[in-house]
Short mmCIF file of C-alpha atoms and ligand atoms in Angstrom, two decimals:
data_model
loop_
_atom_site.label_atom_id
_atom_site.label_comp_id
_atom_site.label_asym_id
_atom_site.label_seq_id
_atom_site.Cartn_x
_atom_site.Cartn_y
_atom_site.Cartn_z
CA ILE X 1 97.58 104.27 133.71
CA ILE X 2 93.91 104.59 132.91
CA PRO X 3 92.10 101.83 131.03
CA ASP X 4 91.22 103.60 127.84
CA HIS X 5 87.49 102.99 128.00
CA GLU X 6 87.44 105.00 131.22
CA HIS X 7 89.38 107.83 129.74
CA PRO X 8 87.13 110.87 129.50
CA HIS X 9 88.75 112.68 126.61
CA PRO X 10 89.65 111.84 123.09
CA VAL X 11 93.23 110.73 122.87
CA ASP X 12 95.75 112.35 120.60
CA ARG X 13 97.51 110.00 118.33
CA GLU X 14 101.00 109.95 117.05
CA ALA X 15 101.50 110.73 113.43
CA GLU X 16 100.43 107.92 111.20
CA GLY X 17 101.21 109.37 107.85
CA GLY X 18 100.43 111.96 105.28
CA ASP X 19 96.97 113.39 105.15
CA SER X 20 95.47 112.56 101.79
CA PRO X 21 93.11 115.14 100.37
CA PRO X 22 89.79 113.79 99.19
CA ASN X 23 89.73 112.77 95.61
CA THR X 24 88.16 115.43 93.46
CA PRO X 25 85.36 113.80 91.57
CA GLY X 26 85.29 114.44 87.89
CA THR X 27 88.98 115.24 87.87
CA PRO X 28 90.95 112.73 85.91
CA THR X 29 93.26 110.86 88.26
CA SER X 30 96.14 108.71 87.29
CA GLY X 31 96.24 105.32 88.92
CA THR X 32 94.99 104.67 92.45
CA PRO X 33 93.20 107.56 94.10
CA PRO X 34 94.85 108.92 97.26
CA PHE X 35 92.23 107.51 99.60
CA LEU X 36 93.19 103.99 98.62
CA ARG X 37 96.81 104.47 99.38
CA PRO X 38 98.52 103.46 102.56
CA PRO X 39 99.40 106.59 104.50
CA THR X 40 103.01 107.73 104.49
CA ALA X 41 104.90 106.69 107.56
CA GLY X 42 105.94 109.55 109.77
CA GLY X 43 103.60 112.11 108.33
CA ARG X 44 102.36 115.22 110.05
CA ALA X 45 100.92 114.89 113.53
CA GLN X 46 97.60 116.50 114.19
CA SER X 47 94.86 116.34 116.76
CA ASP X 48 91.21 116.84 116.20
CA ASN X 49 89.27 117.31 119.36
CA GLN X 50 85.88 117.55 117.75
CA CYS X 51 85.57 114.07 116.47
CA VAL X 52 84.84 111.37 118.96
CA GLY X 53 84.53 107.95 117.39
CA ARG X 54 81.65 105.86 118.59
CA LEU X 55 81.41 102.15 118.42
CA GLN X 56 78.09 100.43 118.63
CA LEU X 57 78.65 96.85 119.34
CA GLY X 58 76.01 94.23 119.66
CA GLY X 59 76.57 91.06 117.73
CA GLY X 60 76.51 87.44 118.67
CA GLY X 61 75.20 88.29 122.11
CA MET X 62 78.77 88.97 123.22
CA VAL X 63 78.67 92.69 123.83
CA ASP X 64 75.33 94.42 123.85
CA HIS X 65 76.30 98.01 123.85
CA TYR X 66 79.65 99.60 124.14
CA ASP X 67 80.57 103.23 123.82
CA MET X 68 84.15 104.17 123.44
CA GLN X 69 85.85 107.39 122.68
CA SER X 70 88.11 106.46 119.89
CA PRO X 71 91.63 107.77 119.82
CA LEU X 72 91.75 110.18 116.95
CA SER X 73 93.65 109.51 113.86
CA PRO X 74 95.29 112.33 111.95
CA THR X 75 94.87 110.44 108.72
CA ARG X 76 91.26 109.45 108.97
CA PRO X 77 90.47 108.73 105.35
CA LYS X 78 88.02 111.21 103.92
CA SER X 79 84.81 109.69 102.66
CA PRO X 80 85.78 109.21 99.07
CA TRP X 81 82.76 107.76 97.33
CA GLY X 82 79.25 108.79 96.72
CA ARG X 83 79.33 112.16 98.39
CA PHE X 84 79.63 114.30 95.31
CA ASP X 85 77.89 114.73 92.02
CA PRO X 86 80.56 113.76 89.50
CA TYR X 87 79.11 116.23 86.97
CA ASP X 88 78.93 119.18 89.28
CA PHE X 89 81.95 121.07 87.97
CA PRO X 90 82.06 124.34 86.07
CA GLU X 91 84.03 122.81 83.21
CA ASP X 92 81.32 120.17 82.78
CA GLN X 93 78.39 122.52 82.43
CA ASP X 94 78.39 122.87 78.64
CA LYS X 95 79.34 119.27 77.86
CA GLU X 96 76.89 116.51 77.06
CA TYR X 97 77.02 113.35 79.13
CA VAL X 98 75.11 110.09 79.26
CA GLY X 99 75.56 109.95 83.02
CA PHE X 100 77.25 106.67 83.83
CA ALA X 101 79.93 108.37 85.91
CA THR X 102 77.34 108.02 88.70
CA LEU X 103 77.73 104.24 88.64
CA PRO X 104 80.31 104.21 91.46
CA ASN X 105 77.89 106.30 93.54
CA GLN X 106 75.14 103.78 92.92
CA VAL X 107 77.38 100.91 93.98
CA HIS X 108 78.48 102.86 97.03
CA ARG X 109 74.90 103.57 98.10
CA LYS X 110 73.91 99.95 97.75
CA SER X 111 76.85 98.58 99.69
CA VAL X 112 76.52 101.09 102.51
CA LYS X 113 72.87 100.11 102.83
CA LYS X 114 73.76 96.44 102.94
CA GLY X 115 76.70 96.82 105.33
CA PHE X 116 79.99 94.98 105.26
CA ASP X 117 81.38 91.94 106.96
CA PHE X 118 84.88 90.77 107.66
CA THR X 119 86.15 87.65 109.34
CA LEU X 120 89.59 87.70 110.88
CA MET X 121 91.28 84.68 112.39
CA VAL X 122 94.10 84.93 114.92
CA ALA X 123 96.40 81.99 115.50
CA GLY X 124 99.62 81.30 117.32
CA GLU X 125 100.61 79.93 120.69
CA SER X 126 98.87 81.39 123.72
CA GLY X 127 100.42 84.33 125.53
CA LEU X 128 101.78 85.99 122.39
CA GLY X 129 99.39 88.92 122.74
CA LYS X 130 96.68 87.95 120.24
CA SER X 131 93.70 89.12 122.29
CA THR X 132 95.45 92.32 123.32
CA LEU X 133 96.24 93.11 119.71
CA VAL X 134 92.70 92.43 118.48
CA ASN X 135 91.29 94.70 121.18
CA SER X 136 93.82 97.39 120.26
CA LEU X 137 93.07 97.07 116.55
CA PHE X 138 89.31 97.40 116.83
CA LEU X 139 89.07 99.35 120.11
CA THR X 140 86.82 96.75 121.62
CA ASP X 141 86.86 94.35 124.52
CA LEU X 142 86.20 91.07 122.81
CA TYR X 143 87.69 88.75 125.37
CA LYS X 144 85.84 89.70 128.55
CA ASP X 145 84.63 86.18 129.21
CA ARG X 146 87.81 84.37 128.31
CA LYS X 147 88.75 81.54 130.64
CA LEU X 148 92.44 80.74 130.81
CA LEU X 149 93.42 77.15 131.50
CA ASN X 150 96.11 76.13 133.96
CA ALA X 151 99.16 74.07 133.01
CA GLU X 152 97.57 70.76 133.97
CA GLU X 153 94.47 71.41 131.93
CA ARG X 154 96.58 72.36 128.98
CA ILE X 155 98.53 69.08 128.85
CA THR X 156 95.81 67.32 126.95
CA GLN X 157 94.09 70.36 125.56
CA THR X 158 92.82 70.18 122.03
CA VAL X 159 92.56 73.22 119.81
CA GLU X 160 89.24 74.97 120.17
CA ILE X 161 87.73 77.39 117.74
CA THR X 162 85.86 80.32 119.23
CA LYS X 163 84.00 83.08 117.45
CA HIS X 164 83.32 86.61 118.65
CA THR X 165 81.11 88.88 116.62
CA VAL X 166 80.61 92.60 117.00
CA ASP X 167 78.69 95.08 114.92
CA ILE X 168 80.66 98.25 114.52
CA GLU X 169 79.33 101.43 113.03
CA GLU X 170 81.50 104.32 111.94
CA LYS X 171 80.18 107.31 110.03
CA GLY X 172 77.04 105.44 109.04
CA VAL X 173 78.97 102.49 107.63
CA LYS X 174 78.23 99.21 109.34
CA LEU X 175 80.79 96.47 109.70
CA LYS X 176 80.04 93.06 111.10
CA LEU X 177 83.39 91.96 112.42
CA THR X 178 83.98 88.35 113.36
CA ILE X 179 87.10 87.32 115.19
CA VAL X 180 87.90 83.62 115.07
CA ASP X 181 90.31 82.58 117.78
CA THR X 182 92.14 79.30 118.15
CA PRO X 183 92.80 78.86 121.88
CA GLY X 184 94.97 75.90 122.69
CA PHE X 185 96.95 76.02 119.46
CA GLY X 186 100.50 74.86 120.21
CA ASP X 187 99.80 74.58 123.94
CA ALA X 188 99.65 70.84 124.49
CA VAL X 189 102.67 68.62 125.12
CA ASN X 190 102.07 66.90 121.83
CA ASN X 191 101.20 69.39 119.12
CA THR X 192 101.27 67.02 116.18
CA GLU X 193 98.79 68.12 113.55
CA CYS X 194 97.23 70.65 115.90
CA TRP X 195 96.61 72.85 112.85
CA LYS X 196 94.06 70.29 111.63
CA SER X 197 91.06 71.65 113.48
CA VAL X 198 91.86 75.12 112.18
CA ALA X 199 92.03 73.81 108.60
CA ASP X 200 88.80 71.88 109.14
CA TYR X 201 87.07 74.99 110.41
CA ILE X 202 88.05 76.97 107.32
CA ASP X 203 86.86 74.13 105.06
CA GLN X 204 83.57 73.90 106.92
CA GLN X 205 82.89 77.57 106.25
CA PHE X 206 83.61 77.04 102.55
CA GLU X 207 81.38 73.99 102.53
CA GLN X 208 78.53 75.86 104.19
CA TYR X 209 78.86 78.68 101.68
CA PHE X 210 78.95 76.21 98.80
CA ARG X 211 75.77 74.53 100.02
CA ASP X 212 73.99 77.85 100.57
CA GLU X 213 75.07 79.13 97.20
CA SER X 214 73.72 76.01 95.51
CA GLY X 215 70.46 76.17 97.44
CA LEU X 216 67.15 77.71 96.58
CA ASN X 217 67.38 80.90 98.58
CA ARG X 218 70.65 82.55 97.72
CA LYS X 219 69.55 86.03 98.66
CA ASN X 220 70.52 86.11 102.30
CA ILE X 221 73.53 83.88 102.50
CA GLN X 222 75.57 84.38 105.62
CA ASP X 223 79.21 84.54 104.61
CA ASN X 224 81.39 83.07 107.35
CA ARG X 225 84.42 82.43 105.18
CA VAL X 226 87.67 83.44 106.87
CA HIS X 227 89.17 86.40 105.02
CA CYS X 228 92.50 86.72 106.79
CA CYS X 229 94.57 84.88 109.36
CA LEU X 230 97.02 86.82 111.51
CA TYR X 231 99.64 84.25 112.43
CA PHE X 232 101.65 85.21 115.52
CA ILE X 233 105.33 84.27 115.60
CA SER X 234 107.17 84.29 118.91
CA PRO X 235 109.82 86.99 119.30
CA PHE X 236 111.88 84.65 121.49
CA GLY X 237 112.81 82.00 118.95
CA HIS X 238 115.35 82.07 116.15
CA GLY X 239 113.03 82.58 113.23
CA LEU X 240 110.21 80.12 112.54
CA ARG X 241 109.57 77.07 114.68
CA PRO X 242 108.60 73.76 113.04
CA LEU X 243 105.02 74.26 114.18
CA ASP X 244 104.90 77.67 112.49
CA VAL X 245 106.10 76.16 109.23
CA GLU X 246 103.63 73.29 109.49
CA PHE X 247 100.70 75.55 110.26
CA MET X 248 101.38 78.01 107.48
CA LYS X 249 102.04 75.30 104.91
CA ALA X 250 98.85 73.49 105.85
CA LEU X 251 96.72 76.61 105.54
CA HIS X 252 98.29 78.81 102.89
CA GLU X 253 96.03 77.44 100.13
CA LYS X 254 92.92 78.05 102.22
CA VAL X 255 93.32 81.48 103.77
CA ASN X 256 95.27 84.73 103.43
CA ILE X 257 98.05 84.41 106.00
CA VAL X 258 99.60 87.60 107.36
CA PRO X 259 102.57 86.81 109.62
CA ILE X 260 103.00 88.87 112.77
CA LEU X 261 106.14 89.19 114.90
CA ALA X 262 104.58 89.37 118.36
CA LYS X 263 105.61 91.56 121.31
CA ALA X 264 108.09 93.63 119.34
CA ASP X 265 108.87 95.69 122.43
CA THR X 266 110.89 92.76 123.75
CA LEU X 267 113.40 93.18 120.92
CA THR X 268 115.84 95.96 120.04
CA PRO X 269 115.38 97.62 116.64
CA ILE X 270 118.35 95.67 115.24
CA GLU X 271 116.95 92.40 116.53
CA VAL X 272 113.59 93.22 114.95
CA LYS X 273 115.29 93.87 111.61
CA LYS X 274 117.30 90.64 111.78
CA LYS X 275 114.30 88.54 112.84
CA LYS X 276 112.14 89.94 110.10
CA PHE X 277 114.82 89.18 107.54
CA LYS X 278 115.26 85.62 108.83
CA ILE X 279 111.51 84.95 108.89
CA ARG X 280 111.06 86.28 105.36
CA GLU X 281 113.94 84.10 104.20
CA GLU X 282 112.45 81.01 105.83
CA ILE X 283 109.01 81.71 104.41
CA GLN X 284 110.57 81.64 100.99
CA GLN X 285 112.79 78.67 101.71
CA TYR X 286 109.85 76.51 102.85
CA GLY X 287 107.64 77.56 99.97
CA ILE X 288 105.04 79.20 102.22
CA LYS X 289 102.60 81.35 100.30
CA ILE X 290 101.57 84.19 102.53
CA TYR X 291 99.12 86.91 101.47
CA GLN X 292 100.64 88.92 98.63
CA PHE X 293 99.87 92.61 98.49
CA PRO X 294 98.69 93.49 95.01
CA ASP X 295 101.34 95.14 92.88
CA CYS X 296 100.86 98.81 92.29
CA ASP X 297 100.40 100.05 88.74
CA SER X 298 103.44 101.26 86.86
CA ASP X 299 101.87 104.69 86.37
CA GLU X 300 101.58 105.30 90.11
CA ASP X 301 103.55 108.22 91.50
CA GLU X 302 106.90 107.56 93.15
CA ASP X 303 105.60 108.37 96.63
CA PHE X 304 102.93 105.75 96.42
CA LYS X 305 105.31 103.16 95.01
CA GLN X 306 107.65 103.79 97.92
CA GLN X 307 104.85 103.38 100.48
CA ASP X 308 103.79 100.19 98.80
CA GLN X 309 107.34 98.85 98.95
CA GLU X 310 107.63 99.84 102.63
CA LEU X 311 104.47 97.91 103.38
CA LYS X 312 105.83 94.82 101.62
CA ASP X 313 109.18 95.14 103.43
CA SER X 314 107.43 95.31 106.81
CA ILE X 315 106.45 91.64 106.66
CA PRO X 316 106.22 90.14 109.25
CA PHE X 317 104.55 93.11 110.95
CA ALA X 318 106.33 93.67 114.27
CA VAL X 319 103.55 94.70 116.63
CA ILE X 320 102.96 95.82 120.18
CA GLY X 321 99.56 95.55 121.79
CA SER X 322 98.15 97.39 124.79
CA ASN X 323 94.74 98.13 126.15
CA THR X 324 95.82 100.92 128.42
CA VAL X 325 96.34 104.61 127.85
CA VAL X 326 99.48 106.14 129.32
CA GLU X 327 100.90 109.62 129.38
CA ALA X 328 103.93 110.23 127.16
CA LYS X 329 105.43 113.68 126.67
CA GLY X 330 102.25 115.30 127.95
CA LYS X 331 100.07 113.34 125.55
CA ARG X 332 97.82 110.43 126.31
CA VAL X 333 98.69 107.47 124.14
CA ARG X 334 97.90 103.80 123.93
CA GLY X 335 101.08 102.17 125.16
CA ARG X 336 103.02 100.11 127.65
CA LEU X 337 104.71 101.73 130.60
CA TYR X 338 108.03 100.29 131.75
CA PRO X 339 110.41 101.54 134.47
CA TRP X 340 112.74 102.73 131.71
CA GLY X 341 110.17 104.33 129.45
CA ILE X 342 107.04 104.00 127.39
CA VAL X 343 106.42 102.11 124.18
CA GLU X 344 103.68 103.58 122.10
CA VAL X 345 101.49 101.22 120.13
CA GLU X 346 100.69 103.79 117.45
CA ASN X 347 104.15 105.24 117.06
CA SER X 348 105.59 103.94 113.81
CA ALA X 349 109.12 104.40 115.20
CA HIS X 350 108.24 101.84 117.87
CA CYS X 351 106.36 99.20 115.88
CA ASP X 352 104.27 98.37 112.80
CA PHE X 353 100.88 98.47 114.51
CA VAL X 354 99.64 101.41 112.45
CA LYS X 355 100.87 99.84 109.22
CA LEU X 356 99.07 96.63 110.09
CA ARG X 357 95.83 98.38 111.00
CA ASN X 358 95.91 100.56 107.90
CA MET X 359 96.52 97.55 105.72
CA LEU X 360 93.84 95.45 107.38
CA VAL X 361 91.12 98.05 107.68
CA ARG X 362 91.75 100.99 105.43
CA THR X 363 93.54 99.78 102.36
CA HIS X 364 93.38 96.01 101.87
CA MET X 365 90.21 94.73 103.56
CA GLN X 366 88.38 94.46 100.27
CA ASP X 367 91.36 92.85 98.56
CA LEU X 368 91.58 90.24 101.32
CA LYS X 369 87.92 89.45 100.71
CA ASP X 370 88.43 89.34 96.95
CA VAL X 371 91.37 86.94 97.21
CA THR X 372 89.35 84.74 99.58
CA ARG X 373 86.49 84.59 97.09
CA GLU X 374 88.44 84.44 93.86
CA THR X 375 91.32 82.20 94.89
CA HIS X 376 90.78 80.23 98.09
CA TYR X 377 87.06 79.62 97.75
CA GLU X 378 87.36 79.00 94.01
CA ASN X 379 89.97 76.30 94.72
CA TYR X 380 87.65 74.66 97.19
CA ARG X 381 84.69 74.90 94.82
CA ALA X 382 86.64 73.50 91.87
CA HIS X 383 87.71 70.59 94.04
CA CYS X 384 84.10 69.91 95.07
CA ILE X 385 82.80 70.05 91.51
CA GLN X 386 85.53 67.67 90.39
CA SER X 387 84.58 65.08 92.98
CA MET X 388 80.88 65.48 92.19
CA THR X 389 81.48 65.04 88.47
CA ARG X 390 83.55 61.96 89.16
CA MET X 391 80.71 60.61 91.28
CA VAL X 392 78.10 61.23 88.57
CA VAL X 393 80.23 59.50 85.91
CA LYS X 394 80.82 56.56 88.22
CA GLU X 395 77.10 56.30 88.90
CA ARG X 396 76.21 56.42 85.19
CA ASN X 397 78.72 53.70 84.38
CA ARG X 398 77.34 51.60 87.16
CA ASN X 399 73.76 51.96 85.87
CA LYS X 400 74.87 51.11 82.36
CA LEU X 401 76.62 47.98 83.58
CA THR X 402 73.54 46.94 85.53
CA ARG X 403 71.30 47.29 82.48
CA GLU X 404 73.68 45.50 80.14
CA SER X 405 74.40 42.60 82.45
CA GLY X 406 70.86 41.35 81.94
CA THR X 407 70.43 40.30 85.54
CA ASP X 408 66.98 40.55 87.11
CA PHE X 409 68.15 41.82 90.44
CA PRO X 410 70.04 45.06 91.09
CA ILE X 411 73.70 44.78 91.91
CA PRO X 412 74.21 46.26 95.34
CA VAL X 413 76.38 49.32 95.19
CA ILE X 414 78.21 50.69 98.19
CA PRO X 415 78.96 54.28 97.41
CA SER X 416 81.56 56.31 99.30
CA THR X 417 80.41 58.73 102.02
CA THR X 418 80.81 61.82 99.87
CA ASP X 419 78.81 60.22 97.08
CA THR X 420 75.87 59.48 99.37
CA GLU X 421 76.03 62.98 100.82
CA THR X 422 76.00 64.65 97.43
CA GLU X 423 73.26 62.44 96.09
CA LYS X 424 71.19 63.18 99.15
CA LEU X 425 71.70 66.90 98.66
CA ILE X 426 70.65 66.75 95.00
CA ARG X 427 67.60 64.64 95.87
CA GLU X 428 66.57 67.03 98.63
CA LYS X 429 66.83 70.01 96.31
CA ASP X 430 64.75 68.25 93.63
CA GLU X 431 62.08 67.37 96.14
CA GLU X 432 62.02 70.93 97.43
CA VAL X 433 61.53 72.33 93.92
CA GLN X 434 58.70 69.88 93.26
CA ARG X 435 57.06 70.72 96.55
CA ARG X 436 57.28 74.45 95.91
CA HIS X 437 55.83 74.05 92.45
CA SER X 438 52.85 72.09 93.66
CA GLU X 439 52.28 74.55 96.53
CA HIS X 440 52.42 77.64 94.38
CA GLU X 441 50.69 76.65 91.18
CA PRO X 442 47.05 76.80 92.31
CA GLU X 443 47.64 79.85 94.57
CA GLN X 444 49.17 81.98 91.86
CA GLU X 445 46.10 81.67 89.71
CA HIS X 446 43.63 82.74 92.37
CA SER X 447 44.87 84.81 95.20
CA HIS X 448 47.69 86.96 96.52
CA ASP X 449 48.45 85.36 99.82
CA GLU X 450 51.62 85.89 101.82
CA HIS X 451 53.66 83.63 99.55
CA SER X 452 52.37 84.72 96.21
CA ASP X 453 54.62 87.74 95.86
CA ARG X 454 57.67 85.71 96.69
CA PRO X 455 59.24 84.69 93.40
CA LEU X 456 59.87 81.08 92.75
CA GLU X 457 63.53 80.50 92.39
CA PRO X 458 64.71 78.12 89.74
CA HIS X 459 66.64 75.10 90.79
CA SER X 460 70.34 75.52 90.39
CA GLU X 461 72.40 72.42 90.33
CA PRO X 462 74.93 72.23 93.08
CA GLY X 463 78.40 72.82 91.82
CA LEU X 464 77.39 74.50 88.60
CA ASP X 465 77.72 78.22 88.26
CA PRO X 466 74.25 79.37 89.18
CA GLY X 467 74.50 82.65 87.28
CA PRO X 468 72.84 85.88 88.38
CA GLU X 469 70.20 85.84 91.06
CA PRO X 470 66.73 85.37 89.69
CA GLU X 471 64.47 88.44 89.82
CA ALA X 472 61.21 86.60 89.26
CA SER X 473 60.05 83.29 87.95
P1 GDP Y 501 97.01 85.61 123.94
O1 GDP Y 501 96.96 84.44 124.85
O2 GDP Y 501 97.86 85.35 122.75
O3 GDP Y 501 95.68 86.15 123.59
O4 GDP Y 501 97.81 86.77 124.73
P2 GDP Y 501 97.24 87.97 125.60
O5 GDP Y 501 96.74 89.05 124.73
O6 GDP Y 501 96.30 87.45 126.64
O7 GDP Y 501 98.57 88.51 126.28
C1 GDP Y 501 99.34 87.72 127.17
C2 GDP Y 501 100.20 88.65 128.03
O8 GDP Y 501 101.11 89.38 127.21
C3 GDP Y 501 99.41 89.70 128.79
O9 GDP Y 501 100.01 89.85 130.03
C4 GDP Y 501 99.56 90.95 127.96
O10 GDP Y 501 99.48 92.12 128.75
C5 GDP Y 501 100.95 90.77 127.41
N1 GDP Y 501 101.13 91.42 126.13
C6 GDP Y 501 100.22 91.54 125.14
N2 GDP Y 501 100.73 92.20 124.10
C7 GDP Y 501 102.01 92.50 124.44
C8 GDP Y 501 103.08 93.19 123.77
O11 GDP Y 501 102.95 93.65 122.64
N3 GDP Y 501 104.27 93.29 124.44
C9 GDP Y 501 104.45 92.78 125.68
N4 GDP Y 501 105.64 92.94 126.24
N5 GDP Y 501 103.48 92.14 126.32
C10 GDP Y 501 102.27 92.00 125.72
#
């Protein structure tokens, strides 16, 4: 067994699915283009010895530089956007166009320039293979410095939240990947409400985003909102444990939960099937709202509909993790070697690893971010605005009462903590706007110093939709 980062050659992969041809630009397509579709399970195997993936990691001071020969994937999605001129087709030559079919290319160019970010949380009791799976998913070594606690230390352990960030670059596209881990979850003797610190962490990220969004400089907001939570379920229990139910119920309104059946190699295929069925049943029975894959359009082709259904039926994804490369049938594969045989991480007959990775990275990453923004964050934001409005109304009524009572001295008011916080925030913002105005006014008339080309940004009230970003004042 050779640790895969020491392995000198690209590694052949098992078949992951059908190879989708690149979408032909300008050609009318019905429904979702092939590059957006999950690959077909059990498609044609293929090796490509020319392409060696390269990861450049260097975020958060965790890993400075890391080169790894990536195992090759037979279904590497072809670069679908922005590579072609949508009008460059013989049949288009004598037609007149305005030209807005280039809009997707413009969007593509802008987003590639900006780069992407994704925050993934992993939760579940320790020892279920979370770190191994994350390393296998992203071909990194994110847990080099992890310190494992002994049994005594774990008795009173509280749940910690740790963050690992890496910058990955593939084919010129940059991804800032943040993994949020929850060591200690479910490890103590008393695990009552141990999901609380995880819920608090998610709320704090929403709160930070809400503050930044309502602030003066909204251009470079760092988005630390959690886009997905892989929740690991033990393969040794009979379905969900009470803690699993509690955790998922406490968090399902805040984050996209994707349930994972850990260490699937410890179960026979029939056991996997039965466990999956039981877990799905319990998820429904307890009213847990896990991440829902978007429905495919009715005009999609049958093949795609079937793949989509297969993906939905795979929940919870039964996964196997391994950070070693072993030799199976003359090929080098990522897997686990046992006296009786080898389990291959990327063999879809052995587990759902490839399905999970495809879903997470290739087909649904953007949807996970969209649902986070449009549903979970919106819920949080609506809640905040409601409490702020209530506070303002209360304050107005109080002032009115004070005026009408005719007393000479102000009635002392003891506002709640949130009220004081919000008031303080509004006051700070007002003061900042005033300060900026007084600083800039004389300068703008006379000179172009270092600040003068920076546009003044209008004050946006916290909690109110701030509208599009200002171009200039
Ligand atoms: P974590 O505490 O949840 O992060 O778990 P680790 O990733 O540290 O894994 C704990 C142990 O389980 C290690 O000895 C791993 O080698 C092993 N392990 C990880 N993934 C799997 C798996 O899919 N199957 C089996 N059988 N063991 C695994």
